[in-house]
CSV table of C-alpha atoms and ligand atoms in Angstrom, one decimal:
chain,number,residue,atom,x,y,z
A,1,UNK,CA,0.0,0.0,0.0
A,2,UNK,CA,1.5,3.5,-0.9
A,3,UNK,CA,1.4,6.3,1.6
A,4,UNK,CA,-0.1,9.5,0.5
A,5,UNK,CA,0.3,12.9,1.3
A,6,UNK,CA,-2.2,15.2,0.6
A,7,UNK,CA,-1.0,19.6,1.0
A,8,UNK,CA,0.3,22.2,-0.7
A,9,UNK,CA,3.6,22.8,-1.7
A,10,UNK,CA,3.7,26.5,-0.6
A,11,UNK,CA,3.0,24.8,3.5
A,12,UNK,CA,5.4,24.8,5.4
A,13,UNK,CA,4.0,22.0,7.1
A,14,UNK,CA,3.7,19.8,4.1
A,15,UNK,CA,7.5,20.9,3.0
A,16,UNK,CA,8.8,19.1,6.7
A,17,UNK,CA,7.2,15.8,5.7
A,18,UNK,CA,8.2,16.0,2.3
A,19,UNK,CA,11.7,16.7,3.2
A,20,UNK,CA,11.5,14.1,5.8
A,21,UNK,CA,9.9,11.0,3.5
A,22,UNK,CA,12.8,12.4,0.8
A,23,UNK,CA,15.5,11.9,3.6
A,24,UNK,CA,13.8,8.6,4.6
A,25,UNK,CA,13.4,7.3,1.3
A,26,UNK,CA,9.9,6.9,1.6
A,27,UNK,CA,8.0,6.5,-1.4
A,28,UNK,CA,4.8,8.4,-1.3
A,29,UNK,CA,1.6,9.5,-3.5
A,30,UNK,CA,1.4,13.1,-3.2
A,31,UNK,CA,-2.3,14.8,-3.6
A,32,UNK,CA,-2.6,18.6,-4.0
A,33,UNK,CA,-5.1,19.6,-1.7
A,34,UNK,CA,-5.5,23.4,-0.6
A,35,UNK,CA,-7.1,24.1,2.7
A,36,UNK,CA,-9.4,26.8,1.2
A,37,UNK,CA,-11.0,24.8,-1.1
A,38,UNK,CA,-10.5,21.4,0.0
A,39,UNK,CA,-12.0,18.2,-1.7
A,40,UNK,CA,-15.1,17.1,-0.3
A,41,UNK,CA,-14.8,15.0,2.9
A,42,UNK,CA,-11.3,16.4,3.6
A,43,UNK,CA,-12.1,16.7,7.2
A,44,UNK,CA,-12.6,13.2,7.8
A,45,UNK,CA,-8.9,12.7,7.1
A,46,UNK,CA,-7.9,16.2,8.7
A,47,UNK,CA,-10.3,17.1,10.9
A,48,UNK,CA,-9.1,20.8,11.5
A,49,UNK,CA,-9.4,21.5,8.0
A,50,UNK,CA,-5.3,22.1,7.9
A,51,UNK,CA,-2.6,20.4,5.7
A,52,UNK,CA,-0.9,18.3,5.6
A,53,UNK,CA,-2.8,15.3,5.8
A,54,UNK,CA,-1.7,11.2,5.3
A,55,UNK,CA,-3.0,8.3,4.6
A,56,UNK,CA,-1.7,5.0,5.1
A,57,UNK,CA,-4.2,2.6,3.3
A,58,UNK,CA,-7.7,3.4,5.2
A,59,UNK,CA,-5.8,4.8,8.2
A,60,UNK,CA,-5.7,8.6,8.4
A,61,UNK,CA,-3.6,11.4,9.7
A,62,UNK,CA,-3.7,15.1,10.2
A,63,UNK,CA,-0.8,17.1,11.4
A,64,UNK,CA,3.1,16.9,10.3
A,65,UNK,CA,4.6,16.3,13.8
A,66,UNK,CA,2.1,13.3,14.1
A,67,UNK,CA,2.9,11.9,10.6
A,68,UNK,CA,6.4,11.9,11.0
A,69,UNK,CA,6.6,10.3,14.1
A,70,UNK,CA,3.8,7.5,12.5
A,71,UNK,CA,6.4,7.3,9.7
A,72,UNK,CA,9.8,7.1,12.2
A,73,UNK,CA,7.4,4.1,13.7
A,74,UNK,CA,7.2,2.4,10.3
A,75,UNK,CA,10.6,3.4,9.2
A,76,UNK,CA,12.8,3.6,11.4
A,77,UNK,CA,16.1,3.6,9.9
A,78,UNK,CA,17.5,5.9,9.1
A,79,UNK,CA,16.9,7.2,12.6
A,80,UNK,CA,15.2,11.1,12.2
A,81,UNK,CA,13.9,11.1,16.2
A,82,UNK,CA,16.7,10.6,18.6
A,83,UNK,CA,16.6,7.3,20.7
A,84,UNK,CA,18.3,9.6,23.3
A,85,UNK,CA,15.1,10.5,25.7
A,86,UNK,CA,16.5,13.9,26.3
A,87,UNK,CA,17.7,14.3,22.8
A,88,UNK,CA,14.1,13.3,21.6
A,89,UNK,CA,12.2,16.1,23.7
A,90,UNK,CA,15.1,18.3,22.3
A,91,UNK,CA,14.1,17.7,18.8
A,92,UNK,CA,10.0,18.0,19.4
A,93,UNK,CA,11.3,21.1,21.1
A,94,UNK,CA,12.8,22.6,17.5
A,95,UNK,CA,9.7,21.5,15.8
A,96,UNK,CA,7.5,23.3,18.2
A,97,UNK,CA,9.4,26.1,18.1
A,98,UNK,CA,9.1,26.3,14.4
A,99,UNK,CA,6.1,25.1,13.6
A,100,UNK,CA,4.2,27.6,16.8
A,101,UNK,CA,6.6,29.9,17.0
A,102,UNK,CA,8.0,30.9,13.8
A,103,UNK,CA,5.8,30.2,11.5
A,104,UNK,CA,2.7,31.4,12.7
A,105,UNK,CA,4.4,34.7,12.2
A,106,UNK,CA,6.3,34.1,8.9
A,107,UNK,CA,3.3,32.8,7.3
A,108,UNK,CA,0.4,35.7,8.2
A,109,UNK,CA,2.9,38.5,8.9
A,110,UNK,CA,5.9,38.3,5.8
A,111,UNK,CA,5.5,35.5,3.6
A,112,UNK,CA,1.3,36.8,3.2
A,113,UNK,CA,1.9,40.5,2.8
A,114,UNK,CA,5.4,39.7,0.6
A,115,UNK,CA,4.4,36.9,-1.8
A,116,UNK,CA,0.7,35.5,-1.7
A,117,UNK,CA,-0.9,39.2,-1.4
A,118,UNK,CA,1.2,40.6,-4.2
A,119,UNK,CA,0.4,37.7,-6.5
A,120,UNK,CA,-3.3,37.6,-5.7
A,121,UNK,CA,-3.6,41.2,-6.9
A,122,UNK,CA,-0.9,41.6,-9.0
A,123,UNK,CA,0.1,44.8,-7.4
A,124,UNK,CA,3.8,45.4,-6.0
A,125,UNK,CA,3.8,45.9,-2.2
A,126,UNK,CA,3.8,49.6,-1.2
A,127,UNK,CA,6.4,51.3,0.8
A,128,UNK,CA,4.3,51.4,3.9
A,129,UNK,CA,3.6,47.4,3.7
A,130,UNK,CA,7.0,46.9,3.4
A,131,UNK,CA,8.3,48.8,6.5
A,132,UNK,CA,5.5,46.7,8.2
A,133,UNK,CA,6.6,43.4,7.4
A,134,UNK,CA,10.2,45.0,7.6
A,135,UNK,CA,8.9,45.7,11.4
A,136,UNK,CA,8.2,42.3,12.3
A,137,UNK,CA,11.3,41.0,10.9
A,138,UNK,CA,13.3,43.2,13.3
A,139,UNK,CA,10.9,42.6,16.4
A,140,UNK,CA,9.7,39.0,16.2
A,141,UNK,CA,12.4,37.4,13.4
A,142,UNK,CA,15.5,38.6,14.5
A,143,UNK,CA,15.3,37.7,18.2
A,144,UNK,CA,13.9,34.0,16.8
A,145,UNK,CA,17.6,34.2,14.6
A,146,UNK,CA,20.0,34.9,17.4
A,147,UNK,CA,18.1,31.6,19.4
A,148,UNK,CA,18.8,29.6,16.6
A,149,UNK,CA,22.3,30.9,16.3
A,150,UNK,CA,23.2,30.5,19.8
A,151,UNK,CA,21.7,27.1,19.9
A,152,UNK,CA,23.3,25.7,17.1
A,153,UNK,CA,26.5,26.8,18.7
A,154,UNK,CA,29.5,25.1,16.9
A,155,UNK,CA,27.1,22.3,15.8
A,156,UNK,CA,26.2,21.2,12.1
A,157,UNK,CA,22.8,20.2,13.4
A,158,UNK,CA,20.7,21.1,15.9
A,159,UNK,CA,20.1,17.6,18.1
A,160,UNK,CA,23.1,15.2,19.0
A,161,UNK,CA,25.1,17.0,16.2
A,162,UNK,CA,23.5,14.5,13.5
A,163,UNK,CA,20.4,15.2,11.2
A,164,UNK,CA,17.3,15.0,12.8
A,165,UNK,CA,13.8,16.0,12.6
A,166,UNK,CA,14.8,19.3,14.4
A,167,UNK,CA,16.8,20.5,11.5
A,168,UNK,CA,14.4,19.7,8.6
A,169,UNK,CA,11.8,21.6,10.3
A,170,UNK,CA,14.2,24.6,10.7
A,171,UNK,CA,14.8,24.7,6.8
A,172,UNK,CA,11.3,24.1,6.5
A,173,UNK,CA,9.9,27.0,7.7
A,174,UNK,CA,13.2,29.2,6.6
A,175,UNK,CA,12.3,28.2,3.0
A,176,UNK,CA,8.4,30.3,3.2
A,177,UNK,CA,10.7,33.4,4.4
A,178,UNK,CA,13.1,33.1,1.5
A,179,UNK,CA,10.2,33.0,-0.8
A,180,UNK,CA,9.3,36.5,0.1
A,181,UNK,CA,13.3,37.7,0.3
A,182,UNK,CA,14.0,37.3,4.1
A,183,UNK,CA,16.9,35.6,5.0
A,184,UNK,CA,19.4,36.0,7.9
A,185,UNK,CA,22.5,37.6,6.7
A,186,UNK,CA,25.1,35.8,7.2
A,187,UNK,CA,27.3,38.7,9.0
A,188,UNK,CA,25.0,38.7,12.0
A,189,UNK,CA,23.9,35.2,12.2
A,190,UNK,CA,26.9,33.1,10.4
A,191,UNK,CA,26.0,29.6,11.8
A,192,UNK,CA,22.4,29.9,11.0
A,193,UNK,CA,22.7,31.3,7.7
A,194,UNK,CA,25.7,28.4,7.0
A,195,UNK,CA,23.1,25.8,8.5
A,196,UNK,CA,20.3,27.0,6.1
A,197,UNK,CA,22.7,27.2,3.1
A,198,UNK,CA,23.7,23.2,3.8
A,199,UNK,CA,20.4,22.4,4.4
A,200,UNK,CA,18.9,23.7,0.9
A,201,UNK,CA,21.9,22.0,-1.0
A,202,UNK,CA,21.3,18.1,0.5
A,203,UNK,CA,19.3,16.4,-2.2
A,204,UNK,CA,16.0,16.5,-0.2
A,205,UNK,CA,15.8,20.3,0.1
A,206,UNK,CA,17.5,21.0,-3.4
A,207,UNK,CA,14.8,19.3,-4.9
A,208,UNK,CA,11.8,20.8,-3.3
A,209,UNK,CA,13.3,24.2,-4.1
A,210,UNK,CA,13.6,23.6,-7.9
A,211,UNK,CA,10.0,22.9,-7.7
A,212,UNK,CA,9.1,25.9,-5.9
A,213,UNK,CA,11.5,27.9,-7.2
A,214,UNK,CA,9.3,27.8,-10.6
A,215,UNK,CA,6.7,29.0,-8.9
A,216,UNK,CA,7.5,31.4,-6.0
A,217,UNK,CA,10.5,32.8,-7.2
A,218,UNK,CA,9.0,35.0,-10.0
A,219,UNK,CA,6.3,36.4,-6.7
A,220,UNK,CA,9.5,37.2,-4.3
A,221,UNK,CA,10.4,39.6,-7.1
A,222,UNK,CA,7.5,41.3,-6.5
A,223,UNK,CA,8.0,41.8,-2.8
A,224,UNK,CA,11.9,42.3,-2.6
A,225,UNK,CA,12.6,44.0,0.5
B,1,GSH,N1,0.2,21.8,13.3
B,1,GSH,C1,-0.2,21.6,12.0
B,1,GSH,C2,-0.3,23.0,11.3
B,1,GSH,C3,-0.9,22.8,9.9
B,1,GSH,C4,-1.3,24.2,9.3
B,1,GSH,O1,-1.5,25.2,10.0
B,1,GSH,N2,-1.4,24.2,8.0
B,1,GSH,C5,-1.8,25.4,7.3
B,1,GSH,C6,-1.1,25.6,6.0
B,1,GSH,S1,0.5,26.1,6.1
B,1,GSH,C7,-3.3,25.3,7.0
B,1,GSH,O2,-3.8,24.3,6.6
B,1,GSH,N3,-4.0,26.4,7.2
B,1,GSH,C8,-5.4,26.5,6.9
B,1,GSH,C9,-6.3,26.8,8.1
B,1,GSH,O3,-5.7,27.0,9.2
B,1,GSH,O4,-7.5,26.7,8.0
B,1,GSH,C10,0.9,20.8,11.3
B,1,GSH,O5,2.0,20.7,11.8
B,1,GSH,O6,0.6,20.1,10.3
């Protein structure tokens, strides 16, 4: 039976189980589905409405935290969670802090404004939305930045200095805020912008980025900042 994955490529959420089934080797079917106009009886496989969603056969799953772990159940090797108990928190820790922390304000507050808004109306981003989003850069991304910096430290990865779930989910999210031009510089944040840069070149990322590349890159133009 083939798993399948049912999101949007543009999710940040569906981009950390891609990246994660491409580091796994998983083969899966892969359904377009877009919360906002979702195929009929969409919330019996995701109840909150929300992508991604999975199925495995008849057995259903909403949420990317859950279908990873379900995955890492069924697959475990290569190893993606950390057997470490500590080391395991650690990495649920990353993805929490991504997926409720960062991305709750990269998605509404820059990627929106910067890259969906823009290409919905076909209208550059004024000056003043720009110094917005510009504005919540400075006060809620940068501070995120210098924690992921300090606690990357002179790592290559963020748990048990091997890949894990906690370092997909990092470039993850990072990839929606590059779509729309916001990256850290490397001057002020040099072990997260290295980390990111690695990230995007291993075979999993590089190939999601082609793909969106096509389509977002021509937006970000658009919303340079
Ligand atoms: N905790 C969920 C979050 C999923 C989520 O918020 N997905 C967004 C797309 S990036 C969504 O479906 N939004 C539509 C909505 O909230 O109605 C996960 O990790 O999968």
């Amino acid at each position: 039976m083939t798993y399948k994955l049912l999101g949007a490529n543009v999710s940040p959420f569906v981009r950390k189980c891609r990246a994660y089934m491409a580091e796994k080797g998983i083969a899966y079917d892969y359904e377009q589905v877009s919360p906002f106009a979702p195929p009929e009886g969409y919330k019996k496989i995701s109840p909150l409405g929300k992508i991604p969603a999975f199925l495995d056969g008849d057995k259903a799953l909403a949420d990317s935290t859950a279908i990873c772990i379900y995955l890492e159940r069924c697959n475990p090797q290569p190893a993606l969670y950390p057997g470490d108990h500590y080391q395991y928190a650690r990495a649920l820790w990353f993805e929490e802090y991504i997926d409720s922390g960062l991305i709750p304000i990269a998605g509404p507050q820059v990627f929106r404004p910067l890259v969906l808004a823009p290409m919905m109306s076909q209208q550059p981003v004024t000056k003043e939305g720009k110094a917005e989003v510009l504005k919540v850069v400075e006060t809620a991304i940068h501070p995120m930045w210098e924690y992921l910096e300090s606690e990357l430290a002179s790592n290559q990865f963020y748990v048990g200095n091997v890949l894990s779930i906690a370092d997909l989910t990092v470039a993850s999210g990072h990839i929606s805020l590059r779509h729309a031009g916001v990256e850290p510089d490397a001057k002020r944040w040099p072990k997260l912008a290295a980390f990111l840069q690695r990230m995007y070149a291993r075979p999993s990322f590089a190939a999601l980025l082609a793909e969106e590349s096509e389509r977002w890159d021509k937006r970000q133009a658009l919303a340079k900042i």
